Amino acid sequence: MKSFWNNYPEIGREVEKIKKNIIKNAKCKDKVIENSIVELVESGGKMLRPGFTVLASKFGEYEEERAIALGSVVEMFHMATLVHDDVIDDAELRRGKRTIQSKYGKNYAVYIGDYLFCLCFKTLGSTSSLKRDIQIDTKVMSRICLGEVEQLNSRYKKDITIKDYLKRISGKTAELFSLSLYIGAIESGCDKKTSRLFWEIGHNIGMAFQIIDDILDLTGDSNKTGKAVGNDLLEGVYTLPLLIALRNNKEAFDKVLKEEEYSKEEILEIIDLIKENGGIEKSMEIANKYSNKAFKNILSLPENEYRDILMEITKNMLSREQ
Amino acid sequence: MKSFWNNYPEIGREVEKIKKNIIKNAKCKDKVIENSIVELVESGGKMLRPGFTVLASKFGEYEEERAIALGSVVEMFHMATLVHDDVIDDAELRRGKRTIQSKYGKNYAVYIGDYLFCLCFKTLGSTSSLKRDIQIDTKVMSRICLGEVEQLNSRYKKDITIKDYLKRISGKTAELFSLSLYIGAIESGCDKKTSRLFWEIGHNIGMAFQIIDDILDLTGDSNKTGKAVGNDLLEGVYTLPLLIALRNNKEAFDKVLKEEEYSKEEILEIIDLIKENGGIEKSMEIANKYSNKAFKNILSLPENEYRDILMEITKNMLSREQ
């Protein structure tokens, strides 16, 4: 997935530096920790969030050291939440590769996540060229943790509303996209209005991204997504397509939803029911609404080459089939 | 244990404010998280670390808001590591009360720890009156995480040296005592020499504290410690008394140490072997060495009423039988 930023060498180069910076930061006596972090960095993630931080930084006075540090913080925070999510989900695979907890055990995974959190804050604390205080960043971080907890709490609940779902993914996913862009903008000296616009863009991109992710969990090719089809269902996480289908035809699901292991056939049956009851179609519509808002927001940014890149990248990532 | 600071109302009052501040910070929509944090705060811990932060702050220009914020950070960080340690240890009880993970499940416990980490950094980031950058604090925090991992890694290893053990508890315990005192001193404007002396005091107190804790794990009254006797042994954590006894008479332990569950009788047999082979006695000696260094350090501080309090509190905590 290195190719994701390859068409934009100016950003891609910085993204590679961010990867190297995270690896440098991870150096420590404990080789399992160090190697796990290297593996995470090199596991082929798109590096969307740090790429966005670099992009937004280009709208102000770009300073490489600062952009690299901020991009690293955003990605390390993301990695920490992924590692802990895998612990909670008991996940075997992530991006088609074995998870840290399946390789080194849950205990290690808990500490590796903690260590990554600490590295984030260490990097934030030691980046001398930061202009603003880190108050806003650290507040967002608590909200992201709360989003994860909300997801945990709403498992197997058929009565959560679409509003609840949107609020949950806003905390769990969209806030970090917002932060990635906002922090790049505000720290490179963009004015408040532009920075807030970046926040908004991140929100809309993040919402669309997560809804599409939740759709692909049901309809995607597991070879491409690297996850089993219906993984969320298996975990009791009821996402937008199911919630919409449930709202349209609750009775249809009465017999099929349960709080135990599903067979592959049962999963496919539920997915068919979701499709029949408009869950996928309507979810795509909602995702498109967020995408369109993001595109509109992007066009309100100052016109420059980075705006064009942001537009293309956003279109690219929101049309993904994996 | 409220009584721990009760003889020193000037400090005790601030410690109570720190408790209230943590509870205020923990307020959030998720009532399980909020209540868990309230329970942790009110579970009767001695609040040693935040008390030390307040005490050290009194050596400089005392500013209440700042001292409360810093004390809260130190205690919330401590709480986060405790909650995650209980996840790793699968612990049922902590201070005689049910642990978060035994009450709300491991998943919740992972996120509550994460949330506490984020609250720490949020508080550090939003304390406007901080004079220094937070670089040193956040570096220590990563080292503490590494200390926990080292403990995890050295489980069931009979060949770890006493030096390894001392290094491990230095990271796991002593660094946070050092930070608690140092951060109070440096942020209230104490000079570098005094602040470094506080770091040293924290180190020696922390080392003595942990060694005594490890001795009490073997010899303590479980009604007082709130933990089962030999809990470390059960977890495969080989502490100083065992390591010393092993060094003195390795053969004696060949048949009794194993990597599976022990019966109560087996635990008592191992404890007897440790005693017979000088493990307890020599450990007490080493603990006393650290205590005496701490007392000596304290006497090098500027003479004032807070120095007397620090001396008394330190004597009190290092002579504990629980």
Tab-separated table of N, CA and C in Angstrom, chain A residues 28-30 33 77 84-85 87-88 107-108 110-111 114-115 117-118 121-122 125-126 133-135 138-139 141-142 145-146 148-150 152-153 155 167, chain B residues 28-30 33 77 84-85 87-88 107-108 110-111 114-115 117-118 121-122 125-126 133-135 138-139 141-142 145-146 148-150 152-153 155 167:
chain	number	residue	atom	x	y	z
A	28	CYS	N	14.178	0.461	21.852
A	28	CYS	CA	14.325	0.256	23.290
A	28	CYS	C	14.900	-1.113	23.544
A	29	LYS	N	15.279	-1.341	24.787
A	29	LYS	CA	15.922	-2.609	25.152
A	29	LYS	C	15.053	-3.809	24.821
A	30	ASP	N	13.742	-3.619	24.950
A	30	ASP	CA	12.850	-4.752	24.752
A	30	ASP	C	12.621	-4.976	23.257
A	33	ILE	N	8.930	-5.401	21.880
A	33	ILE	CA	8.236	-4.122	21.711
A	33	ILE	C	8.742	-3.426	20.447
A	77	PHE	N	-0.692	7.165	17.984
A	77	PHE	CA	-1.946	7.096	18.737
A	77	PHE	C	-2.900	6.109	18.058
A	84	HIS	N	-4.897	-2.168	21.094
A	84	HIS	CA	-5.826	-2.454	22.196
A	84	HIS	C	-7.174	-2.956	21.679
A	85	ASP	N	-7.603	-2.447	20.543
A	85	ASP	CA	-8.849	-2.970	19.974
A	85	ASP	C	-8.719	-4.448	19.649
A	87	VAL	N	-6.904	-6.525	21.181
A	87	VAL	CA	-6.969	-7.264	22.441
A	87	VAL	C	-8.428	-7.510	22.806
A	88	ILE	N	-9.213	-6.455	22.717
A	88	ILE	CA	-10.629	-6.542	23.076
A	88	ILE	C	-11.359	-7.519	22.144
A	107	ASN	N	-1.055	-9.967	27.060
A	107	ASN	CA	-0.366	-9.142	28.044
A	107	ASN	C	0.583	-8.173	27.363
A	108	TYR	N	1.362	-8.739	26.441
A	108	TYR	CA	2.288	-7.895	25.697
A	108	TYR	C	1.534	-6.811	24.942
A	110	VAL	N	-1.272	-5.362	25.626
A	110	VAL	CA	-1.738	-4.276	26.503
A	110	VAL	C	-0.592	-3.289	26.727
A	111	TYR	N	0.599	-3.820	27.032
A	111	TYR	CA	1.725	-2.936	27.323
A	111	TYR	C	2.249	-2.220	26.082
A	114	ASP	N	0.102	0.686	25.653
A	114	ASP	CA	0.439	1.707	26.663
A	114	ASP	C	1.729	2.431	26.276
A	115	TYR	N	2.687	1.641	25.828
A	115	TYR	CA	3.973	2.223	25.461
A	115	TYR	C	3.804	3.210	24.299
A	117	PHE	N	1.078	4.881	23.610
A	117	PHE	CA	0.454	6.093	24.161
A	117	PHE	C	1.523	7.007	24.755
A	118	CYS	N	2.395	6.395	25.552
A	118	CYS	CA	3.437	7.200	26.202
A	118	CYS	C	4.365	7.833	25.170
A	121	PHE	N	2.833	10.982	23.767
A	121	PHE	CA	2.878	12.146	24.624
A	121	PHE	C	4.302	12.625	24.808
A	122	LYS	N	5.239	11.670	24.771
A	122	LYS	CA	6.639	12.054	24.837
A	122	LYS	C	6.990	12.926	23.622
A	125	GLY	N	5.415	16.243	23.899
A	125	GLY	CA	6.067	17.038	24.937
A	125	GLY	C	7.434	17.532	24.515
A	126	SER	N	8.081	16.812	23.595
A	126	SER	CA	9.463	17.169	23.285
A	126	SER	C	9.609	17.888	21.947
A	133	ASP	N	-0.616	25.266	22.760
A	133	ASP	CA	-0.545	24.252	23.796
A	133	ASP	C	-1.223	22.986	23.288
A	134	ILE	N	-0.964	21.900	23.973
A	134	ILE	CA	-1.426	20.620	23.448
A	134	ILE	C	-2.802	20.257	24.003
A	135	GLN	N	-3.439	21.257	24.611
A	135	GLN	CA	-4.716	20.999	25.264
A	135	GLN	C	-5.738	20.322	24.352
A	138	THR	N	-4.975	16.629	23.416
A	138	THR	CA	-5.129	15.628	24.452
A	138	THR	C	-6.603	15.456	24.818
A	139	LYS	N	-7.406	16.505	24.641
A	139	LYS	CA	-8.846	16.345	24.875
A	139	LYS	C	-9.447	15.392	23.867
A	141	MET	N	-7.980	13.038	22.368
A	141	MET	CA	-7.542	11.682	22.665
A	141	MET	C	-8.458	11.013	23.692
A	142	SER	N	-8.873	11.757	24.720
A	142	SER	CA	-9.803	11.143	25.684
A	142	SER	C	-11.128	10.810	25.011
A	145	CYS	N	-10.919	7.527	23.161
A	145	CYS	CA	-11.032	6.391	24.084
A	145	CYS	C	-12.487	6.144	24.449
A	146	LEU	N	-13.226	7.213	24.702
A	146	LEU	CA	-14.639	7.065	25.057
A	146	LEU	C	-15.431	6.447	23.909
A	148	GLU	N	-14.406	4.276	21.789
A	148	GLU	CA	-14.152	2.829	21.806
A	148	GLU	C	-15.014	2.150	22.866
A	149	VAL	N	-15.112	2.806	24.016
A	149	VAL	CA	-15.899	2.218	25.097
A	149	VAL	C	-17.364	2.151	24.710
A	150	GLU	N	-17.834	3.210	24.042
A	150	GLU	CA	-19.232	3.210	23.616
A	150	GLU	C	-19.527	2.041	22.703
A	152	LEU	N	-17.996	-0.792	22.701
A	152	LEU	CA	-17.980	-1.981	23.550
A	152	LEU	C	-19.331	-2.141	24.244
A	153	ASN	N	-19.865	-1.015	24.706
A	153	ASN	CA	-21.118	-1.031	25.464
A	153	ASN	C	-22.346	-1.303	24.644
A	155	ARG	N	-22.600	-3.307	22.156
A	155	ARG	CA	-22.605	-4.621	21.521
A	155	ARG	C	-23.914	-5.349	21.751
A	167	LYS	N	-22.839	9.020	16.370
A	167	LYS	CA	-22.077	9.625	17.456
A	167	LYS	C	-20.888	8.743	17.823
B	28	CYS	N	-17.948	11.762	32.797
B	28	CYS	CA	-18.229	11.558	31.377
B	28	CYS	C	-19.527	10.791	31.237
B	29	LYS	N	-20.000	10.725	30.009
B	29	LYS	CA	-21.284	10.069	29.748
B	29	LYS	C	-21.307	8.626	30.219
B	30	ASP	N	-20.157	7.982	30.111
B	30	ASP	CA	-20.108	6.567	30.443
B	30	ASP	C	-20.008	6.385	31.959
B	33	ILE	N	-17.281	3.946	33.472
B	33	ILE	CA	-15.952	4.562	33.561
B	33	ILE	C	-15.901	5.533	34.723
B	77	PHE	N	-1.912	8.514	36.520
B	77	PHE	CA	-0.983	7.634	35.815
B	77	PHE	C	-0.792	6.337	36.606
B	84	HIS	N	-4.254	-1.708	34.375
B	84	HIS	CA	-3.721	-2.594	33.334
B	84	HIS	C	-2.928	-3.758	33.936
B	85	ASP	N	-2.236	-3.511	35.047
B	85	ASP	CA	-1.536	-4.619	35.710
B	85	ASP	C	-2.526	-5.684	36.159
B	87	VAL	N	-5.268	-6.385	34.767
B	87	VAL	CA	-5.696	-7.122	33.569
B	87	VAL	C	-4.689	-8.229	33.280
B	88	ILE	N	-3.408	-7.849	33.296
B	88	ILE	CA	-2.345	-8.809	32.993
B	88	ILE	C	-2.312	-9.936	34.030
B	107	ASN	N	-12.189	-6.134	29.037
B	107	ASN	CA	-12.276	-5.149	27.965
B	107	ASN	C	-12.438	-3.751	28.532
B	108	TYR	N	-13.365	-3.652	29.477
B	108	TYR	CA	-13.575	-2.351	30.109
B	108	TYR	C	-12.301	-1.875	30.782
B	110	VAL	N	-9.203	-2.492	30.048
B	110	VAL	CA	-8.213	-1.973	29.092
B	110	VAL	C	-8.552	-0.521	28.748
B	111	TYR	N	-9.822	-0.261	28.443
B	111	TYR	CA	-10.199	1.097	28.042
B	111	TYR	C	-10.156	2.090	29.199
B	114	ASP	N	-6.676	3.149	29.437
B	114	ASP	CA	-6.370	4.072	28.336
B	114	ASP	C	-6.951	5.456	28.615
B	115	TYR	N	-8.181	5.446	29.104
B	115	TYR	CA	-8.858	6.714	29.375
B	115	TYR	C	-8.089	7.500	30.449
B	117	PHE	N	-4.871	7.251	31.064
B	117	PHE	CA	-3.667	7.793	30.420
B	117	PHE	C	-3.997	9.107	29.708
B	118	CYS	N	-5.078	9.080	28.949
B	118	CYS	CA	-5.449	10.284	28.205
B	118	CYS	C	-5.775	11.442	29.149
B	121	PHE	N	-2.620	13.131	30.318
B	121	PHE	CA	-1.977	14.007	29.357
B	121	PHE	C	-2.838	15.222	29.085
B	122	LYS	N	-4.163	15.048	29.172
B	122	LYS	CA	-5.058	16.188	29.039
B	122	LYS	C	-4.773	17.196	30.165
B	125	GLY	N	-1.514	18.874	29.640
B	125	GLY	CA	-1.601	19.810	28.519
B	125	GLY	C	-2.392	21.056	28.851
B	126	SER	N	-3.307	20.954	29.813
B	126	SER	CA	-4.192	22.098	30.041
B	126	SER	C	-3.828	22.880	31.302
B	133	ASP	N	8.821	22.514	30.234
B	133	ASP	CA	8.112	21.662	29.283
B	133	ASP	C	7.898	20.292	29.912
B	134	ILE	N	7.016	19.538	29.317
B	134	ILE	CA	6.615	18.298	29.965
B	134	ILE	C	7.463	17.119	29.482
B	135	GLN	N	8.567	17.470	28.818
B	135	GLN	CA	9.404	16.438	28.228
B	135	GLN	C	9.850	15.371	29.234
B	138	THR	N	7.055	12.973	30.440
B	138	THR	CA	6.546	12.000	29.497
B	138	THR	C	7.605	10.943	29.199
B	139	LYS	N	8.880	11.308	29.313
B	139	LYS	CA	9.933	10.295	29.134
B	139	LYS	C	9.870	9.271	30.251
B	141	MET	N	7.315	8.425	31.877
B	141	MET	CA	6.138	7.592	31.699
B	141	MET	C	6.424	6.410	30.762
B	142	SER	N	7.183	6.653	29.687
B	142	SER	CA	7.526	5.518	28.809
B	142	SER	C	8.408	4.526	29.552
B	145	CYS	N	6.332	2.216	31.666
B	145	CYS	CA	5.713	1.161	30.845
B	145	CYS	C	6.712	0.062	30.559
B	146	LEU	N	7.945	0.441	30.238
B	146	LEU	CA	8.974	-0.560	29.948
B	146	LEU	C	9.277	-1.421	31.174
B	148	GLU	N	7.205	-2.345	33.437
B	148	GLU	CA	6.135	-3.339	33.546
B	148	GLU	C	6.382	-4.492	32.578
B	149	VAL	N	6.832	-4.136	31.374
B	149	VAL	CA	7.077	-5.165	30.372
B	149	VAL	C	8.225	-6.068	30.810
B	150	GLU	N	9.251	-5.454	31.400
B	150	GLU	CA	10.379	-6.252	31.870
B	150	GLU	C	9.941	-7.279	32.895
B	152	LEU	N	7.012	-8.609	33.089
B	152	LEU	CA	6.269	-9.622	32.347
B	152	LEU	C	7.236	-10.624	31.721
B	153	ASN	N	8.330	-10.098	31.181
B	153	ASN	CA	9.297	-10.923	30.457
B	153	ASN	C	10.139	-11.798	31.337
B	155	ARG	N	9.210	-13.332	34.008
B	155	ARG	CA	8.447	-14.328	34.758
B	155	ARG	C	9.059	-15.716	34.640
B	167	LYS	N	16.942	-3.158	38.736
B	167	LYS	CA	16.670	-2.313	37.566
B	167	LYS	C	15.181	-2.333	37.233
